[in-house]
XYZ file of C-alpha atoms in Angstrom:
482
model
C 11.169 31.259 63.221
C 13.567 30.911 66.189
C 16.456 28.900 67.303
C 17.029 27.203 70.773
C 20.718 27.344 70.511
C 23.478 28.099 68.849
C 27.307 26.828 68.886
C 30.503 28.117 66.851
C 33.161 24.879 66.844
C 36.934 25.674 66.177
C 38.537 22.704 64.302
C 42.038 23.933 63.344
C 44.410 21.443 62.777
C 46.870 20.306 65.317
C 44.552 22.137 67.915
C 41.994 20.352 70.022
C 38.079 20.524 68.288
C 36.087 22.840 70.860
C 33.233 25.177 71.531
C 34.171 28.829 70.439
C 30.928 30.074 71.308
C 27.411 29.153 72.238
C 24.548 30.937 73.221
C 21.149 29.502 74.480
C 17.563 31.351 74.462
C 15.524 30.209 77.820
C 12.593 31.998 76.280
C 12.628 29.816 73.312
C 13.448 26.592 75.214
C 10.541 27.555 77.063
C 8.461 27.492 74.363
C 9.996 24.334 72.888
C 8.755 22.329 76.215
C 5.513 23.482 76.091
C 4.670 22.635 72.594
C 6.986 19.003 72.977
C 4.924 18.107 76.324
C 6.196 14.643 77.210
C 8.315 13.895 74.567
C 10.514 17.290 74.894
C 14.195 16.724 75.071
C 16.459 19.203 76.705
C 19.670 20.512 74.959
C 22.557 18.459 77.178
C 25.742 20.192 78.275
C 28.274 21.854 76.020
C 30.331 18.480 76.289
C 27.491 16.896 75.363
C 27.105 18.272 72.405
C 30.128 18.685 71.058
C 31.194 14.744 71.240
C 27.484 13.823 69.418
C 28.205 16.698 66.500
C 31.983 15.405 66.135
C 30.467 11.464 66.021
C 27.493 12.380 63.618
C 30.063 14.481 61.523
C 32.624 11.385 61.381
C 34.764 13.462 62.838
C 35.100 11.673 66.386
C 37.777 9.349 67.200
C 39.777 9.945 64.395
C 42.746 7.042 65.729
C 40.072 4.990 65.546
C 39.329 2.724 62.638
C 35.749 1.740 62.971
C 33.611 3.589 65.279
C 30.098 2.321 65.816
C 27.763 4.868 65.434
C 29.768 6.419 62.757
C 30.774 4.074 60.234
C 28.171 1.375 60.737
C 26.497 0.584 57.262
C 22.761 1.080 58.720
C 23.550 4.710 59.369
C 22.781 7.178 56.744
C 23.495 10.624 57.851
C 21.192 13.592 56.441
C 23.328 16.313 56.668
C 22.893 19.585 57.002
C 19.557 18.731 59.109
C 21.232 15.974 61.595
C 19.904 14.310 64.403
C 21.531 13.806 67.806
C 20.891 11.009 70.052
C 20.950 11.840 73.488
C 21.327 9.088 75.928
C 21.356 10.848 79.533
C 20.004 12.104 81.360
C 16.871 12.529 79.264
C 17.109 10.342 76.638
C 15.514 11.326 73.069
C 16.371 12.849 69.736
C 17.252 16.479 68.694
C 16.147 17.250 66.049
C 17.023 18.891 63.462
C 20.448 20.445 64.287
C 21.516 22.142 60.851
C 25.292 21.952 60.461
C 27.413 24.084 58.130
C 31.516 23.489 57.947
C 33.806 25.915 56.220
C 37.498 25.959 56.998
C 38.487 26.003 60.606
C 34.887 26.614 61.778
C 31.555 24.167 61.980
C 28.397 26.586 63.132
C 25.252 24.755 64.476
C 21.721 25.438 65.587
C 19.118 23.881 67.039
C 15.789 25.502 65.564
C 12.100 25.615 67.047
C 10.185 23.061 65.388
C 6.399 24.059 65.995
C 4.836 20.963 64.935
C 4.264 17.126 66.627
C 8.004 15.276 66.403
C 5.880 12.247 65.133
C 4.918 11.029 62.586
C 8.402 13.511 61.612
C 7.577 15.978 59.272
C 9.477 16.177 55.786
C 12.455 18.765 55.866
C 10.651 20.550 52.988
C 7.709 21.699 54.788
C 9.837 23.001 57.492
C 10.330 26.076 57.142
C 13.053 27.046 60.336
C 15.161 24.898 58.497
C 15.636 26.894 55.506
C 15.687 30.355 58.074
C 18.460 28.439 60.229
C 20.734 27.367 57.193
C 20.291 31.102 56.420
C 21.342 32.199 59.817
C 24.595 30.183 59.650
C 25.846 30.713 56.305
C 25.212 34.934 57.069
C 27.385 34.130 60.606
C 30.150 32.027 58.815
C 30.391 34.682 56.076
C 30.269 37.437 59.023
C 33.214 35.190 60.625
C 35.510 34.551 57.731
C 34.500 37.007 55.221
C 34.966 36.500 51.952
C 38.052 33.416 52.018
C 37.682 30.251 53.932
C 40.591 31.029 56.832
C 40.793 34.182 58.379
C 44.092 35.806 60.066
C 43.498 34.270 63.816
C 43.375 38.156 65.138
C 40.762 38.935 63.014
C 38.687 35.474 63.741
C 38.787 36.315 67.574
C 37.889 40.167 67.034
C 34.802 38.670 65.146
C 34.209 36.353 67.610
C 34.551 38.932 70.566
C 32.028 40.896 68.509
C 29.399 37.899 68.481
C 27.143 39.001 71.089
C 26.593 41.871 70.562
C 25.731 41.202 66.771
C 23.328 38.832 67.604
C 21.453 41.008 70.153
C 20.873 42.700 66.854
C 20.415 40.318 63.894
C 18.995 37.451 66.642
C 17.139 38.594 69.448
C 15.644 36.442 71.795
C 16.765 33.749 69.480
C 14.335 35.642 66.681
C 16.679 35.753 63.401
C 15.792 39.381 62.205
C 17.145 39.503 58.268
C 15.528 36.222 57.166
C 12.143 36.595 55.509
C 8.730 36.420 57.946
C 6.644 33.680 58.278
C 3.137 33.715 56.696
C 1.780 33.297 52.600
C 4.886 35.025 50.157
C 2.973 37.507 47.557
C 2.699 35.504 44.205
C 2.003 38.964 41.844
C 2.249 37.732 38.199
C 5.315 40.325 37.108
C 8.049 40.121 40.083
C 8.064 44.322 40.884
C 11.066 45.855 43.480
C 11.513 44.965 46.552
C 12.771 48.359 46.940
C 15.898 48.750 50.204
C 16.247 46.061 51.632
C 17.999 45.938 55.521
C 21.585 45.222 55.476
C 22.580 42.587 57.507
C 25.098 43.625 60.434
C 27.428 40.799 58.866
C 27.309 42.515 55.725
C 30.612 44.284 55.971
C 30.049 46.883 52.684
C 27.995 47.266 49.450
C 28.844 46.174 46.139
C 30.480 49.121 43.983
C 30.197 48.936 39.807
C 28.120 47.094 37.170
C 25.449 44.897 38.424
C 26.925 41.364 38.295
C 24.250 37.678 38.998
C 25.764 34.400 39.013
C 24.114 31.554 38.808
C 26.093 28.216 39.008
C 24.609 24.704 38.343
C 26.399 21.814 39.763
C 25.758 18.041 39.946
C 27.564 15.747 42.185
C 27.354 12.215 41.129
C 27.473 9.327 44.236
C 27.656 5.650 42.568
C 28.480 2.818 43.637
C 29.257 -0.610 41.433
C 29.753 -4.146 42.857
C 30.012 -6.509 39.717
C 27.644 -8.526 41.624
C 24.312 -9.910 40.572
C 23.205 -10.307 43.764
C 24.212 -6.917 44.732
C 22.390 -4.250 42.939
C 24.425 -1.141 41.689
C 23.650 2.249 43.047
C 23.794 6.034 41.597
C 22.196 8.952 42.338
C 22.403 12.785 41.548
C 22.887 15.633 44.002
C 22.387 18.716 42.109
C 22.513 22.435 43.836
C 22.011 26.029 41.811
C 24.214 28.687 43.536
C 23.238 32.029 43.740
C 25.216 35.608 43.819
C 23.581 38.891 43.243
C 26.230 42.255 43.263
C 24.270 45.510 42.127
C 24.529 48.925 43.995
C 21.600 50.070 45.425
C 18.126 48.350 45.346
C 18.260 44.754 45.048
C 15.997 43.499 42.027
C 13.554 41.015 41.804
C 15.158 37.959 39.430
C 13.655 34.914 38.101
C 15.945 31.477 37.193
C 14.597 29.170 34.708
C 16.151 25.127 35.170
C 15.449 22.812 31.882
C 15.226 19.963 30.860
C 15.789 17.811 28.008
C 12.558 16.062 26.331
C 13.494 13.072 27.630
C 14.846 14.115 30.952
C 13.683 12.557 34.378
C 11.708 14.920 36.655
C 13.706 16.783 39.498
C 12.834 15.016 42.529
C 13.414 16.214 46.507
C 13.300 19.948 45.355
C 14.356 22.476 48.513
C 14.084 26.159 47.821
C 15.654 28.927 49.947
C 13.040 31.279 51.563
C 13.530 34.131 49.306
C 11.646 32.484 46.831
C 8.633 34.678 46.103
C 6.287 32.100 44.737
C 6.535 28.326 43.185
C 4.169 25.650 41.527
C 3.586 23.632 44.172
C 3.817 20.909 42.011
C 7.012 21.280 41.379
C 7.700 19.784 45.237
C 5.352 16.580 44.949
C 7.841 14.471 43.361
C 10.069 12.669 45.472
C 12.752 10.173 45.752
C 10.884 7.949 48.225
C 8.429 6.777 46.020
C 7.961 5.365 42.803
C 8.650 7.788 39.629
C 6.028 8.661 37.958
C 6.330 9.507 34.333
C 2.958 12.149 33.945
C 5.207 13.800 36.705
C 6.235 17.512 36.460
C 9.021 18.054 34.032
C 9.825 21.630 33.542
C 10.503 24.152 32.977
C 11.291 24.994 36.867
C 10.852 28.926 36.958
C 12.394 30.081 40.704
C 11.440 33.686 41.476
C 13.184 35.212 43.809
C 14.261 38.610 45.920
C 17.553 38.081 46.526
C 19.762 38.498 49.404
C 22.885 40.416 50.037
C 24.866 37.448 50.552
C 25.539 34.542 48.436
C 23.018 31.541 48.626
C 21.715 27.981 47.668
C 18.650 29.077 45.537
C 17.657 25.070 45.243
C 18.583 21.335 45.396
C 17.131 18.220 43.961
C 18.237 14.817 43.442
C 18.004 13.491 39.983
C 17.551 9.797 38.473
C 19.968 9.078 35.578
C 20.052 5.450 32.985
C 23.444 4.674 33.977
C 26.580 5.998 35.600
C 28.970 8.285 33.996
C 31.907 5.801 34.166
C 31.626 1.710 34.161
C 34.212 -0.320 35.367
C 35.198 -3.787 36.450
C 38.064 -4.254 39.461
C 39.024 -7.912 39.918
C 41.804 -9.139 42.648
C 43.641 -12.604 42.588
C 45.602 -13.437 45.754
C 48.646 -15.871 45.646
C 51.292 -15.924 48.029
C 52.756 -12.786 49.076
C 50.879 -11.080 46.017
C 47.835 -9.234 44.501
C 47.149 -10.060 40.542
C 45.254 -6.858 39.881
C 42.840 -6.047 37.164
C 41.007 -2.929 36.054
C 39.101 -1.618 33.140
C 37.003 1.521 33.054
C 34.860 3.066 30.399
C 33.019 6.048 30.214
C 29.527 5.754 28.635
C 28.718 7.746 25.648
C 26.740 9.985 26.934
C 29.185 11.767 28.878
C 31.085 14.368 27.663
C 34.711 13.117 27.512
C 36.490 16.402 28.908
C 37.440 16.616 32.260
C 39.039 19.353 34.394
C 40.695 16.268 36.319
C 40.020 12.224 36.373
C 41.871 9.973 38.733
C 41.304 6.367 40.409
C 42.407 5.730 43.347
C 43.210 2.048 44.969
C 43.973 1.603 48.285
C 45.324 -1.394 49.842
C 44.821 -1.823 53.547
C 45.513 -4.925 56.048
C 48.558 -5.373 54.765
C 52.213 -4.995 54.896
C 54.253 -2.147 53.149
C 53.944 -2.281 49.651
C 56.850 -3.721 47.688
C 57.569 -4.268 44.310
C 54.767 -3.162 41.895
C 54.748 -4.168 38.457
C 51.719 -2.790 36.913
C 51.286 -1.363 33.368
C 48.142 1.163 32.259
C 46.694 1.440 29.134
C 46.358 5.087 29.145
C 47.472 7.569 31.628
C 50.377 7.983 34.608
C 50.623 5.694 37.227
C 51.980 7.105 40.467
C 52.698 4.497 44.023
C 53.178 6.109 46.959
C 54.371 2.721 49.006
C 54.127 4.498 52.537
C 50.519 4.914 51.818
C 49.941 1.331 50.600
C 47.843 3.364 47.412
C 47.950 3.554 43.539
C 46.898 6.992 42.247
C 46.050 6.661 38.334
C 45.918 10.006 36.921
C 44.251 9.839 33.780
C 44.147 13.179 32.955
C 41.228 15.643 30.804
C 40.476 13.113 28.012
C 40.048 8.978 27.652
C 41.365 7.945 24.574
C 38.695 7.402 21.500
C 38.080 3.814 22.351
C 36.256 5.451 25.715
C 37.902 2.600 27.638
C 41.014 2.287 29.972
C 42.854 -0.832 31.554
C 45.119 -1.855 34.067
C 46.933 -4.689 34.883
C 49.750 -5.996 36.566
C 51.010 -7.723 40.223
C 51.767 -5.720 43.548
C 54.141 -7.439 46.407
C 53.810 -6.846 49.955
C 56.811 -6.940 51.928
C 58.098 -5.402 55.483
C 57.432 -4.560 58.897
C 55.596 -1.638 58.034
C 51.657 -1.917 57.533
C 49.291 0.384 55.735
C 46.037 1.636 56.179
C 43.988 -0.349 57.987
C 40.556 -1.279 57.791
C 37.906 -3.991 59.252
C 35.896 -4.194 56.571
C 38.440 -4.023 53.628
C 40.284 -7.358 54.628
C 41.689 -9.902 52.130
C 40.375 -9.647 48.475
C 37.854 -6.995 49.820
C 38.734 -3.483 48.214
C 37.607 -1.033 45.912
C 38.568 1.975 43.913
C 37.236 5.679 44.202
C 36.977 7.813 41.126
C 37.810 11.644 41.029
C 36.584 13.879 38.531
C 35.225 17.067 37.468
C 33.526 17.674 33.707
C 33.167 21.213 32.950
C 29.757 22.511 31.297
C 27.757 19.400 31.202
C 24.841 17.922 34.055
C 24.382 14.425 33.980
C 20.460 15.027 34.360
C 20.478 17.139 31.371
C 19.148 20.111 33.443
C 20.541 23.673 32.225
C 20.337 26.636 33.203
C 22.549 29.742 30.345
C 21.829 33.444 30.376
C 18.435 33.421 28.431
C 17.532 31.762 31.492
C 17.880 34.287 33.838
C 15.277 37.221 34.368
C 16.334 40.372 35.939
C 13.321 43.150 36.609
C 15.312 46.350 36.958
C 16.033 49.111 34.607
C 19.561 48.931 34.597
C 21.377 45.768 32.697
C 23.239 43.413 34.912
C 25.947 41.108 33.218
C 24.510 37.371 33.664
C 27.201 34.550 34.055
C 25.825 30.982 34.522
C 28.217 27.609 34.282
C 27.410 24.216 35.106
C 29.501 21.332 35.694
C 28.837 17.228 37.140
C 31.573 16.692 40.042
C 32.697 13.415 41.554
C 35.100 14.784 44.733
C 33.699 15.541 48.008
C 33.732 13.145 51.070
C 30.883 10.425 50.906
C 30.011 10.605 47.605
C 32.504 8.867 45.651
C 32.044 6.179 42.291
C 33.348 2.964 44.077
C 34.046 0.027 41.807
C 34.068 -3.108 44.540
C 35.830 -6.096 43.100
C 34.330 -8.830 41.896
């Protein structure tokens, strides 16, 4: 595996978003032209670059309210493999330039793909991708250690240090502590893996009782129109999170993922490289196509040597019955004000204990917001009237019923005007859900300690947790009026 190019972006806030460091391989470029032939695309200038990552990111323009080729509904961004669409003076595609954005930094590289760019190959069978992802999250953890933000002496000293670290752990754009290509070793009892190289970002060894965590988490992306002629979506994102701390030889472990008897398969599985050995039919099912029910349901058994840094042992996406929360939102406009209406319930299913649960409505288009005389059911309403935006906080439990209301009218009065928005004019709005349940996966997948295999002499304590969120950007529950 080897990269074309690499790029460290500083994005602190109230500075200017620019390139902190880059470094290009000629020898690998070289390479990358003679296997493209005529459809090779050359990596652009550092300018170039920077303004197609910011735009793919959503990060570009940020006065502006609609921008094109970042907020158009036909684009679907596939982070962290994205492509950029270079328009001069070669025009093509690069593809795929893995992305990884932590705190003040976004690190990005362009890796050698040795196969034909059409018809494009699935991310899966790639395996630079999983190498590169590597790459960067051993760099980010090299650049900010163990927090998110970094004293700004000690980011630059790390940054000064760059080149020479990746003359050792990258070069000629050859990533040295990621695993080799060629067949992994599939023995039947996972044996040691005796020492294994410590990585020049590694900054010490762990001292103490062996520790593995293994953390399970679900993020749920759902969207509900109250439409029959628009069909409601939901999906599951689901991640396991690995950390092994033991002193001395790293064992081989093995991490067992169930299911319920009536669970759906795990589709769009993505392992990290360390895996030893897997079912290969454990990869076949897929998203794309239509689910089949004689489809591979578990148990998902992931041996793996592990690294010395903490990792994304797998992904999948999930199909679930129904979303974790229904709800209606209905808007009436007359005069100078909104006649709103909400109700919410959260389906049985779902275990009713969050750490946090909050709607959010936001009005845009429209003047500052004036008097609001709305009343909930259950719950705190707070207005923030600069914001033109109704936060209802409704806390770590619904009440028995399982169902929530709101109602009430909101006046709009004043020079002022609120967020604004092209596509959320008039009666067109919607509301985002936050929340976070604790110990529960809305795919019924588990993972607990019984689960976990460790092949060493010495006993490591095991702590596993899972938990269905509902927070980061882009995947939100939106209820749109109806």
């Amino acid at each position: 595996m080897t990269i074309r190019a690499l790029w460290i972006i500083s994005q602190e806030k109230g500075e200017n978003v620019s390139i902190r460091f880059s470094r290009r391989f000629s020898t690998v470029e070289h390479r990358a032209k003679s296997l493209a032939g005529s459809s090779y695309v050359a990596v652009p200038e550092e300018s170039t670059v920077l303004q197609l990552l910011l735009t793919e990111l959503g990060l570009s323009d940020p006065d502006k309210a609609y921008v094109a080729l970042r907020d158009d509904c036909l684009y679907r961004p596939r982070s962290p493999a994205l492509e950029l669409r270079v328009d001069s003076p070669e025009k093509g595609i690069l593809w795929p330039m893995l992305v990884i954005s932590q705190g003040p930094l976004i690190l990005a590289c362009l890796p050698l793909v040795d196969v034909p760019p059409e018809p494009r190959p699935p991310l899966a069978s790639l395996l630079s991708v999983s190498q590169g992802l590597t790459l960067l999250a051993g760099l980010q953890t090299f650049l900010l250690g163990s927090g998110s933000k970094p004293d700004g002496e000690g980011l630059v000293s790390r940054l000064a240090m760059l080149p020479s670290v990746l003359l050792q752990v990258c070069p000629l754009g050859t990533p040295l502590d990621v695993p080799l290509l060629g067949p992994p070793a599939t023995p039947t009892v996972p044996t040691s893996t005796g020492n294994q190289k410590q990585p020049a970002w590694k900054t010490g060894l762990h001292r103490g009782r062996a520790v593995v965590n293994v953390a399970l988490t679900e993020t749920v992306r759902s969207m509900q129109y109250g439409n029959r002629s628009r069909q409601d979506l939901w999906d599951v994102f689901g991640t396991v999170l690995c950390k092994c701390e033991v002193e001395g030889v790293l064992p081989n472990v093995m991490v067992t993922l169930s299911l319920p008897p009536n669970g759906s398969p795990l589709q769009d599985i993505l392992v990290h490289p360390c895996v030893t050995s897997l079912d290969s039919s454990i990869l076949t099912a897929s998203s794309v196509d239509n689910c089949d029910s004689s489809a591979f349901s578990g148990p998902y058994k992931f041996p793996f040597s592990p690294p010395l840094e903490p990792f994304r042992l797998c992904s999948y996406t999930s199909q679930v019955p129904v979303p974790p929360i229904l709800g209606s939102y209905q808007l009436r406009e007359e005069e100078n004000q909104l006649h709103v209406s909400v109700s919410l319930k959260l389906h049985e299913s779902v275990k009713n204990s969050f750490e946090y649960c909050e709607a959010r409505l936001p009005f845009f288009n429209r003047d500052q917001m004036g008097v609001v005389d709305v009343k909930v059911s259950y719950g705190q309403l707070d207005i923030s009237k600069e914001k033109n935006l109704l936060v209802w906080v409704l806390g770590q439990k619904f009440p028995k019923s399982h169902e929530v209301t709101m109602e009430g009218k909101i006046s709009f009065s004043g020079p002022t005007h609120g967020p604004s928005d092209p596509l959320c004019t008039g009666l067109t709005a919607y509301i985002k859900l936050y929340f976070k349940v604790p110990d529960m996966t809305l795919s019924g997948c588990s993972v607990d300690q019984h689960s976990v295999q460790v092949y060493s002499s010495a006993k490591p304590r095991i702590v596993t947790c899972k938990f269905s969120v509902h927070l980061k950007r882009k995947c939100l529950l939106h209820l749109f009026h109806v």
